[in-house]
Coordinates of C-alpha atoms and ligand atoms in Angstrom, one line a residue:
M246 CA 87.9 131.4 102.5
N247 CA 85.0 133.4 104.2
F248 CA 82.0 133.0 102.1
S249 CA 79.1 135.7 101.9
F250 CA 75.8 136.1 99.6
V251 CA 75.5 139.3 97.8
S252 CA 72.5 140.5 95.7
G253 CA 72.3 143.3 93.0
D254 CA 74.8 144.9 90.7
A255 CA 77.9 142.3 90.1
T256 CA 80.2 145.2 89.4
R257 CA 79.7 146.3 93.2
A258 CA 80.5 143.3 95.0
S259 CA 83.3 143.5 96.8
G260 CA 86.2 141.3 95.3
E261 CA 89.4 142.1 93.9
L262 CA 88.5 139.3 90.8
L263 CA 84.9 139.5 89.5
V264 CA 84.2 136.1 87.9
I265 CA 81.2 135.5 85.6
P266 CA 80.6 132.3 84.3
L267 CA 78.9 132.0 80.9
F268 CA 77.0 129.6 78.9
E269 CA 77.5 129.2 75.0
G270 CA 75.9 132.1 73.3
E271 CA 75.3 134.2 76.7
L272 CA 77.8 136.9 75.1
G273 CA 75.3 138.0 72.5
D274 CA 71.7 139.1 73.4
T275 CA 70.9 136.3 76.1
A276 CA 73.6 138.2 78.0
P277 CA 73.0 137.9 82.0
S278 CA 72.4 141.4 84.0
S279 CA 75.8 140.7 85.6
L280 CA 77.5 140.7 82.3
A281 CA 75.7 143.7 80.8
A282 CA 76.4 145.6 83.9
A283 CA 79.9 144.6 83.4
D284 CA 80.1 145.8 80.0
T285 CA 78.4 149.2 80.7
A286 CA 80.6 149.8 83.2
L287 CA 83.9 149.1 80.6
E288 CA 81.7 151.1 78.1
G289 CA 80.5 148.4 76.0
R290 CA 84.5 147.3 75.7
L291 CA 84.1 143.5 77.6
R292 CA 81.6 141.8 75.2
G293 CA 83.8 142.9 72.2
A294 CA 87.2 142.2 73.7
A295 CA 86.2 139.0 74.6
A296 CA 84.7 137.9 71.2
Q297 CA 87.6 139.5 69.6
E298 CA 89.7 136.7 71.2
G299 CA 87.5 134.2 70.5
F300 CA 85.9 133.5 73.7
K301 CA 82.8 131.9 73.2
A302 CA 81.8 130.7 76.5
K303 CA 83.1 127.1 75.6
G304 CA 83.6 124.9 78.4
E305 CA 87.6 125.8 79.4
Q306 CA 87.6 128.7 77.6
S307 CA 88.3 131.8 80.0
F308 CA 88.7 135.8 79.1
L309 CA 90.5 138.2 81.7
M310 CA 90.0 142.1 81.3
H311 CA 91.4 144.9 83.5
T312 CA 88.4 147.1 85.2
H313 CA 90.9 150.2 85.0
G314 CA 89.2 151.6 88.0
R315 CA 85.8 151.0 86.1
A316 CA 84.1 148.6 88.5
T317 CA 84.7 147.5 92.1
A318 CA 87.0 144.8 91.0
D319 CA 90.5 145.1 89.5
R320 CA 89.9 142.5 86.9
V321 CA 87.1 140.6 85.4
L322 CA 87.0 136.8 84.2
L323 CA 84.6 135.4 82.0
L324 CA 84.4 131.8 82.4
G325 CA 83.2 129.4 79.6
L326 CA 80.7 126.7 80.9
G327 CA 79.9 125.1 77.5
N328 CA 76.2 124.6 76.3
R329 CA 73.6 125.4 78.6
A330 CA 71.8 121.9 78.0
R331 CA 74.4 119.3 78.7
F332 CA 74.8 121.7 82.2
H333 CA 75.8 119.6 85.1
P334 CA 76.9 121.5 88.4
E335 CA 79.9 119.2 88.0
T336 CA 81.1 122.1 85.1
L337 CA 80.5 124.7 87.6
R338 CA 83.0 122.7 90.2
L339 CA 85.5 122.6 87.5
A340 CA 84.9 126.2 86.4
A341 CA 85.0 127.5 90.2
G342 CA 88.2 125.6 90.4
R343 CA 89.9 127.1 87.6
A344 CA 88.7 130.7 88.9
V345 CA 90.3 130.6 92.0
K346 CA 93.5 128.9 90.3
A347 CA 93.7 132.5 88.2
A348 CA 92.8 134.3 91.3
L349 CA 95.6 132.9 93.1
R350 CA 98.1 133.4 90.4
L351 CA 97.1 137.2 90.0
K352 CA 97.3 137.7 93.9
A353 CA 93.7 138.7 94.3
G354 CA 92.7 138.0 97.7
S355 CA 89.1 138.0 97.2
V356 CA 86.3 136.9 94.7
A357 CA 83.0 138.3 93.7
F358 CA 81.5 135.3 92.2
V359 CA 78.4 135.4 90.1
L360 CA 76.4 132.4 90.4
P361 CA 74.6 131.4 87.0
A362 CA 70.9 131.1 86.5
T363 CA 70.4 127.4 87.0
D364 CA 67.7 125.3 87.8
A365 CA 68.7 124.6 91.1
A366 CA 70.5 127.3 93.2
A367 CA 71.3 125.3 96.0
D368 CA 73.5 122.9 93.7
A369 CA 75.2 125.7 92.2
V370 CA 76.1 127.1 95.6
R371 CA 77.7 123.9 96.4
A372 CA 79.3 123.5 93.3
V373 CA 81.0 126.9 93.3
A374 CA 81.8 126.9 97.2
E375 CA 83.5 123.5 96.1
G376 CA 85.3 124.1 93.5
L377 CA 86.9 127.6 95.0
L378 CA 88.1 125.0 97.8
L379 CA 89.5 122.1 96.4
G380 CA 90.9 124.7 93.7
A381 CA 92.8 126.7 96.1
Y382 CA 94.1 123.8 97.5
R383 CA 98.1 123.1 97.6
F384 CA 100.9 120.7 98.7
D385 CA 104.1 123.0 99.0
K386 CA 105.3 122.5 102.8
Y387 CA 108.3 120.7 101.6
K388 CA 109.6 123.2 99.4
S389 CA 111.6 125.8 101.0
S390 CA 110.5 128.4 98.3
A391 CA 107.0 128.5 99.5
R392 CA 108.0 128.5 103.4
E393 CA 109.8 131.3 103.2
E394 CA 107.3 133.4 101.4
K395 CA 106.1 136.3 103.4
N396 CA 102.8 136.9 101.2
P397 CA 101.9 133.7 99.7
A398 CA 98.7 133.9 97.9
R399 CA 95.7 133.3 99.2
V400 CA 91.9 134.0 98.7
G401 CA 90.4 135.1 101.9
K402 CA 87.0 136.1 101.0
V403 CA 84.7 135.3 98.6
A404 CA 81.6 136.9 97.5
L405 CA 78.8 134.5 95.9
V406 CA 76.3 137.1 93.8
L407 CA 73.2 135.6 93.7
P408 CA 71.1 135.5 90.3
E409 CA 68.7 137.9 89.7
G410 CA 65.0 136.4 91.3
V411 CA 67.3 134.3 93.7
E412 CA 66.8 135.0 97.4
K413 CA 69.1 134.1 100.3
T414 CA 67.4 131.3 102.0
R415 CA 68.2 128.6 104.3
E416 CA 68.8 126.3 101.5
L417 CA 71.4 128.1 100.3
D418 CA 73.0 128.4 103.9
D419 CA 72.8 124.9 104.1
A420 CA 74.4 124.0 100.6
L421 CA 77.3 126.3 101.6
A422 CA 77.9 124.7 104.8
L423 CA 78.1 121.1 103.3
A424 CA 80.5 122.8 100.3
K425 CA 82.6 124.0 103.0
R426 CA 82.7 120.7 105.0
V427 CA 83.1 118.7 101.9
G428 CA 86.0 121.2 100.5
E429 CA 88.0 120.9 103.9
A430 CA 87.6 117.0 104.3
T431 CA 88.8 116.6 101.0
N432 CA 91.7 118.4 101.4
W433 CA 92.6 117.0 104.8
A434 CA 92.4 113.8 102.9
R435 CA 94.6 114.9 100.1
D436 CA 97.5 115.7 102.2
L437 CA 97.4 112.3 103.8
V438 CA 97.7 111.1 100.0
N439 CA 100.4 113.8 99.3
E440 CA 102.3 113.2 102.6
P441 CA 105.6 111.0 101.8
P442 CA 105.9 107.6 103.0
N443 CA 108.1 108.1 105.5
A444 CA 105.5 110.7 106.9
V445 CA 102.5 108.9 106.9
T446 CA 103.1 105.6 108.4
P447 CA 100.3 103.2 109.7
T448 CA 100.8 104.9 113.0
V449 CA 100.5 108.2 111.8
L450 CA 97.8 107.3 109.7
A451 CA 95.8 106.0 112.2
E452 CA 96.4 108.8 114.7
A453 CA 95.2 110.9 112.3
A454 CA 92.0 109.0 111.7
R455 CA 92.1 109.2 116.0
Q456 CA 92.4 113.0 115.8
A457 CA 89.7 113.3 113.2
A458 CA 87.4 111.2 115.1
K459 CA 87.6 113.0 118.1
E460 CA 87.0 116.9 116.6
A461 CA 84.1 115.1 114.7
G462 CA 82.8 113.6 118.0
L463 CA 82.9 109.9 116.4
Q464 CA 83.6 107.1 118.6
V465 CA 87.6 105.5 117.2
T466 CA 89.1 102.3 118.4
I467 CA 93.3 101.6 117.1
G468 CA 94.5 98.2 117.3
G469 CA 97.8 96.9 116.7
L470 CA 99.9 93.9 115.5
R471 CA 98.2 92.2 118.8
E472 CA 94.5 92.6 117.8
I473 CA 95.3 91.9 114.2
E474 CA 96.7 88.3 115.7
K475 CA 93.8 87.9 118.1
L476 CA 91.1 88.8 115.1
D477 CA 92.9 85.6 113.1
M478 CA 93.6 88.2 110.2
G479 CA 96.1 85.8 108.5
M480 CA 96.3 87.9 104.9
F481 CA 96.7 91.2 106.7
L482 CA 99.4 89.2 109.0
G483 CA 101.2 87.8 105.8
V484 CA 101.2 91.2 104.0
T485 CA 102.9 93.3 106.9
A486 CA 105.2 90.7 108.1
G487 CA 108.0 92.5 105.8
S488 CA 107.8 95.8 106.9
A489 CA 109.6 97.5 109.8
E490 CA 106.5 99.5 111.1
E491 CA 103.8 98.5 112.8
P492 CA 100.6 97.9 111.3
R493 CA 97.5 99.3 112.7
L494 CA 93.8 98.5 112.9
I495 CA 91.2 101.5 113.0
H496 CA 87.7 101.5 113.3
V497 CA 85.8 104.7 113.4
V498 CA 82.1 104.8 114.5
Y499 CA 79.5 107.2 114.0
T500 CA 76.2 106.5 116.5
P501 CA 72.8 108.7 115.7
K502 CA 71.9 110.3 118.9
S503 CA 68.5 108.6 119.2
A504 CA 68.1 105.0 120.5
R505 CA 65.8 104.1 118.1
D506 CA 67.9 105.3 114.5
A507 CA 71.0 103.8 116.5
K508 CA 69.8 100.4 116.7
R509 CA 69.3 100.6 112.8
P510 CA 72.0 98.4 110.5
P511 CA 74.9 100.4 109.7
L512 CA 76.7 101.3 106.9
A513 CA 79.7 100.0 106.7
L514 CA 83.1 101.8 104.4
V515 CA 86.3 100.1 104.2
G516 CA 89.6 101.7 102.8
K517 CA 92.6 100.6 101.3
A518 CA 95.2 101.8 103.4
I519 CA 98.9 100.5 102.1
T520 CA 100.8 103.3 103.2
F521 CA 103.8 102.3 100.9
D522 CA 103.2 99.5 98.4
S523 CA 107.3 98.3 96.8
G524 CA 105.4 95.0 95.5
G525 CA 107.3 93.2 98.2
L526 CA 109.0 90.2 97.3
S527 CA 107.8 90.1 94.1
L528 CA 109.1 93.7 93.7
K529 CA 107.9 96.7 91.8
P530 CA 110.0 98.2 89.1
S531 CA 111.1 101.8 89.8
D532 CA 108.6 103.3 87.5
G533 CA 105.6 101.5 89.0
M534 CA 106.8 102.4 92.7
I535 CA 107.3 106.1 92.8
D536 CA 103.7 106.9 93.3
M537 CA 102.8 103.9 95.6
K538 CA 102.7 106.4 98.6
T539 CA 99.2 106.9 97.1
D540 CA 97.9 103.3 97.8
M541 CA 96.2 104.5 100.8
A542 CA 93.9 106.9 99.0
G543 CA 91.1 104.9 99.8
S544 CA 91.4 105.0 103.6
A545 CA 91.8 108.7 103.2
A546 CA 88.9 109.4 101.4
V547 CA 86.7 106.9 103.8
L548 CA 88.2 108.6 106.9
G549 CA 87.5 112.2 105.1
A550 CA 83.6 111.3 104.6
M551 CA 83.4 110.2 108.2
K552 CA 84.4 113.8 109.0
V553 CA 81.6 115.2 107.0
I554 CA 79.0 112.1 108.1
A555 CA 79.5 112.9 111.9
A556 CA 78.1 116.4 110.7
L557 CA 75.3 115.0 108.6
K558 CA 74.0 113.4 111.2
P559 CA 72.3 110.5 109.1
P560 CA 69.7 108.4 111.3
F561 CA 71.6 105.2 111.1
P562 CA 75.2 104.4 112.3
V563 CA 78.3 104.3 110.0
H564 CA 81.4 102.2 110.7
A565 CA 85.0 102.9 108.8
F566 CA 86.8 100.0 109.0
I567 CA 91.1 100.3 107.8
G568 CA 93.8 97.7 107.9
A569 CA 97.0 100.0 107.2
C570 CA 100.2 98.4 107.0
E571 CA 103.0 98.4 104.4
N572 CA 104.1 96.1 101.6
M573 CA 107.7 95.6 101.9
P574 CA 110.6 92.8 101.1
S575 CA 112.7 92.0 103.9
G576 CA 113.7 88.6 105.6
T577 CA 110.6 88.0 107.2
A578 CA 108.5 88.7 104.7
Y579 CA 105.5 87.1 103.2
K580 CA 106.7 84.9 100.3
P581 CA 105.3 83.7 96.9
G582 CA 104.4 80.0 97.9
D583 CA 103.5 81.3 101.1
I584 CA 100.0 79.7 102.2
L585 CA 97.7 82.0 104.2
T586 CA 94.8 81.5 106.5
S587 CA 92.1 84.6 106.1
R588 CA 89.7 85.2 109.1
L589 CA 87.0 83.7 107.5
G590 CA 88.8 80.3 107.0
K591 CA 89.8 80.0 103.6
T592 CA 93.2 79.8 102.8
V593 CA 95.0 81.3 100.0
E594 CA 98.1 80.6 97.9
I595 CA 100.5 83.4 97.5
T596 CA 101.6 83.5 93.7
N597 CA 102.3 87.5 93.6
T598 CA 103.1 89.3 96.8
D599 CA 102.3 92.3 94.5
A600 CA 98.9 91.5 94.7
E601 CA 98.4 92.7 98.7
G602 CA 95.3 94.9 98.9
R603 CA 92.8 92.2 98.2
L604 CA 94.5 89.9 101.5
V605 CA 94.4 93.1 103.5
L606 CA 90.7 94.2 102.4
G607 CA 89.8 90.5 102.2
D608 CA 90.3 90.3 106.2
I609 CA 88.9 93.5 106.6
L610 CA 85.9 93.2 104.5
T611 CA 84.9 89.9 106.8
W612 CA 85.5 92.1 109.9
A613 CA 83.0 94.9 108.6
C614 CA 80.3 92.2 107.6
E615 CA 80.6 90.7 110.7
H616 CA 78.7 94.3 112.5
R617 CA 75.6 92.6 109.5
P618 CA 75.4 96.2 108.2
S619 CA 72.7 96.6 105.5
A620 CA 75.9 97.3 102.6
V621 CA 79.6 97.9 102.7
I622 CA 81.3 99.6 100.2
D623 CA 85.4 99.6 99.7
L624 CA 87.4 101.8 98.2
A625 CA 90.7 100.7 97.0
T626 CA 93.6 101.4 94.6
L627 CA 93.8 98.1 93.7
T628 CA 94.9 97.5 90.3
G629 CA 97.2 98.7 87.5
A630 CA 94.7 97.3 85.0
C631 CA 92.0 99.6 85.8
V632 CA 94.1 102.7 85.1
I633 CA 94.6 100.8 81.7
A634 CA 90.9 100.0 81.3
L635 CA 89.4 103.7 82.4
G636 CA 92.5 105.9 82.7
N637 CA 93.2 108.6 85.0
Y638 CA 89.6 110.0 86.0
I639 CA 87.2 107.5 86.2
T640 CA 86.3 104.8 89.0
G641 CA 85.4 101.3 88.4
A642 CA 82.7 100.2 90.4
F643 CA 81.9 96.2 90.8
G644 CA 79.4 94.6 92.7
E645 CA 76.4 91.8 92.2
H646 CA 74.2 93.5 94.2
D647 CA 72.2 95.9 91.4
G648 CA 70.0 97.4 93.9
T649 CA 73.4 98.9 95.8
V650 CA 75.5 99.4 93.0
N651 CA 73.0 101.9 91.2
E652 CA 72.7 103.6 94.2
V653 CA 76.5 104.6 94.5
L654 CA 76.5 104.8 90.8
Q655 CA 73.4 107.8 91.3
S656 CA 75.6 108.9 94.2
A657 CA 78.7 109.2 91.9
R658 CA 76.8 111.2 89.3
T659 CA 75.3 113.8 91.4
A660 CA 78.5 114.2 93.5
G661 CA 79.8 114.9 89.8
E662 CA 82.5 111.9 90.2
E663 CA 82.7 110.0 87.0
M664 CA 82.1 106.3 87.7
W665 CA 81.5 103.3 85.4
R666 CA 80.1 99.9 86.2
M667 CA 82.5 96.7 85.7
P668 CA 81.4 92.9 85.0
M669 CA 82.0 90.7 87.4
S670 CA 82.1 87.4 85.4
E671 CA 82.5 84.2 86.6
M672 CA 84.3 83.4 83.4
Q673 CA 87.4 84.9 84.9
K674 CA 86.8 82.7 88.4
D675 CA 89.3 80.2 86.9
A676 CA 92.2 82.8 87.2
L677 CA 91.9 82.5 91.2
R678 CA 92.1 78.5 91.2
S679 CA 94.8 77.2 93.2
E680 CA 96.3 73.3 93.4
V681 CA 97.2 73.4 97.0
A682 CA 94.9 76.0 98.5
D683 CA 91.1 77.1 98.5
M684 CA 92.5 80.0 95.8
K685 CA 95.5 82.1 95.1
N686 CA 95.4 85.6 95.4
S687 CA 96.9 86.3 91.9
G688 CA 95.9 85.2 88.3
E689 CA 96.8 85.8 84.8
R690 CA 97.3 89.6 83.7
W691 CA 94.2 89.5 81.6
G692 CA 91.1 90.6 83.4
S693 CA 93.0 91.5 86.1
S694 CA 90.6 94.4 87.9
I695 CA 87.7 91.6 87.7
N696 CA 90.0 88.8 89.4
A697 CA 91.0 91.5 92.5
A698 CA 87.1 92.0 92.2
L699 CA 86.4 88.6 92.1
F700 CA 88.8 88.1 95.2
L701 CA 87.5 90.8 97.3
K702 CA 83.8 88.9 96.6
E703 CA 84.7 85.8 98.6
F704 CA 85.3 87.7 101.8
V705 CA 81.5 89.4 101.5
G706 CA 79.0 86.6 101.6
E707 CA 75.8 87.7 101.3
T708 CA 76.3 91.5 102.4
P709 CA 75.5 93.9 99.7
W710 CA 78.7 95.1 98.4
V711 CA 80.3 97.6 95.7
H712 CA 84.0 97.6 95.2
L713 CA 85.4 101.0 93.8
D714 CA 88.9 100.7 91.8
I715 CA 90.0 104.3 92.4
A716 CA 93.6 103.2 91.4
G717 CA 93.1 105.9 88.3
P718 CA 91.7 108.6 89.8
S719 CA 93.1 108.8 93.2
N720 CA 95.8 110.3 92.1
S721 CA 95.9 113.3 89.3
P722 CA 98.5 113.5 86.7
K723 CA 98.1 117.0 86.2
E724 CA 96.1 120.0 87.1
R725 CA 92.7 119.8 86.0
G726 CA 90.0 122.4 86.9
Y727 CA 90.0 121.8 90.9
L728 CA 92.0 119.0 90.7
S729 CA 95.8 120.0 91.4
K730 CA 98.9 117.6 90.5
G731 CA 98.6 114.6 93.0
G732 CA 96.0 113.0 95.2
T733 CA 92.2 114.2 94.4
G734 CA 90.2 112.6 97.4
V735 CA 88.2 110.8 94.9
G736 CA 85.1 108.9 96.5
L737 CA 84.8 111.2 99.2
R738 CA 81.9 113.1 97.6
T739 CA 80.4 109.7 96.3
L740 CA 80.1 108.3 100.3
V741 CA 78.9 111.4 101.3
E742 CA 76.3 111.8 98.7
W743 CA 75.5 107.8 99.3
V744 CA 74.8 108.7 103.1
R745 CA 72.6 111.4 102.1
L746 CA 70.4 109.4 99.7
R747 CA 70.2 106.4 102.5
A748 CA 69.2 109.0 104.7
A749 CA 66.3 110.1 103.0
N750 CA 65.0 106.9 103.4
P751 CA 66.5 104.7 106.1
E752 CA 63.5 102.2 106.8
A753 CA 64.3 100.5 103.1
Y754 CA 67.6 99.0 104.4
E755 CA 67.8 95.7 106.4
A756 CA 70.6 94.3 107.9
A757 CA 72.4 91.5 105.8
P758 CA 73.8 88.1 107.2
A759 CA 77.2 88.0 108.5
P760 CA 79.4 85.8 106.0
T761 CA 80.0 82.5 107.2
V762 CA 82.2 79.8 104.8
K763 CA 81.1 76.1 104.3
G764 CA 84.2 74.3 104.8
A765 CA 86.0 76.3 107.3
S766 CA 87.3 75.0 110.7
K767 CA 84.4 75.2 113.4
A768 CA 86.1 78.2 115.2
A769 CA 86.3 80.3 112.4
G770 CA 82.7 79.5 111.6
K771 CA 81.4 80.5 115.0
R772 CA 83.9 83.5 114.9
A773 CA 82.4 84.8 111.6
R774 CA 78.8 84.7 112.7
K775 CA 79.7 86.3 116.2
P776 CA 80.3 90.5 116.0
A777 CA 84.0 91.2 116.7
R778 CA 85.3 93.5 119.3
G779 CA 86.3 96.9 118.6
Ligands
LIG819 N1 98.8 99.5 94.6 C1 98.6 98.2 93.4 C2 97.8 99.0 92.0 C3 97.9 100.5 91.7 C4 98.6 100.6 90.6 C5 97.4 101.4 92.2 C6 98.5 101.5 89.7 C7 97.8 102.9 91.9 C8 98.5 102.6 90.1 C9 98.2 97.0 93.4 O1 98.4 96.7 94.7 C10 98.5 96.0 92.5 O2 100.0 96.4 92.6 N2 98.3 95.7 91.8 C11 99.0 94.9 90.7 C12 97.9 93.7 91.1 C13 98.7 92.2 90.5 C14 100.2 92.0 91.3 C15 98.0 91.1 90.1 C16 98.5 95.2 89.2 O3 97.5 96.1 89.1 O4 99.5 95.4 89.0
LIG820 MN1 100.7 95.8 95.0
LIG821 ZN1 98.7 98.0 96.6

């Protein structure tokens, strides 16, 4: 998609489809100049026809009309943005997604998109460009009909029409460049999620990470079973034991160029990467297993975010830590009743092999915290209960470090990703008490998302930590705005925003102590304090 900025009469802007977003009431006297111009070109018929069809510019409303050669565009599309007082750039991102889907349906190869006059033009540019890029996404490479199509619909050119009085500035160029990176990285992450589990194995995921890191100029280290054994990640080893696919340990590092910046404590990003979750011996029923290729969505979003972060160049290092494997039943699989010893030294009784994510993440979080980050955030499709609680579009945020949790919530809000803080009540902790080990991996059904978060908490020590349960929003059940059915790439924009937020004030964040555990073996204690290789 090629973007350009244009000024002046929208009806003269080049594009087969002219898109004019409107707030409620703007069909009347307060019409923006673009609508007035289009209406004049169409001899006063546009507003009348739209009104007659019941178009009031409410959110999610749209109205399409042919121009019969009276404007550069063949058609004009009015997009409802709803109430101006409740405007958030996310409204525009969703509307742009609907517009590009309409363009593709109409086989319009180019679009002129009128930017609405809002408080911050740069935010509008970013939202529109991201909405268009994300909305144009399709995953149809396995459809013979799509592969054989000679002229697949494609929007190649977009003219962004600046509102009256707004000049093209460096700030708008930067917003557009960031939007392109975010849009492309999100679609890349969506591909990883949508690819079937026989295509994206742990090995393939690691190779995708390697290639992405190389292209972005990031350092990458990939380990296999041997490295996982050397790191004593007993929980990770338990989960991968039943699979014929080799596990992978992925470590991607961004280091700032300046030596002073490089010495700052890093940010640590962790992503769940179960490339297929059958449940293991505690096998899932068929209905619950069908979407379980998406159980690596957290790692896809983290890796996608790293691509963008490499270009943002924040003044502190950023590390991504990922443990990738399958969760499968077999003669070598880990069993209910097994007791596993984590890297941190804590022992865990397995009561349900389907609570596998927290096991891998526990070991990976310990490893991440050994690098003494200023904060660690994990993205994980962790619990079905979080989907029950918050539905398909809202992420659950857990953590006890209020400052960091609030930063992440604020970043999510700026990014237009809905997120809701969940409690981590110690009252629930009984659920994980084991008779035979330090804890068990799964408790009762009630409060299952909180139990999972409390389990993870055991492995981060004093490091400020936020856990994002993306089990719902990682996968959209239907088309909506810029979302298509399937992988969404959720969390990527929040991570990018969080890094931007911290980059504005890098001095404020100190390294946290690495986790240590009382009662663990001496070796484990020593190990926990020493930064690991890789
Ligand atoms: N990957 C699943 C969680 C999940 C469910 C993600 C639905 C996306 C959609 C996770 O590994 C899991 O199986 N969780 C169990 C935990 C339980 C056994 C304690 C769950 O939520 O049922
Ligand atoms: Mn599971
Ligand atoms: Zn899982």
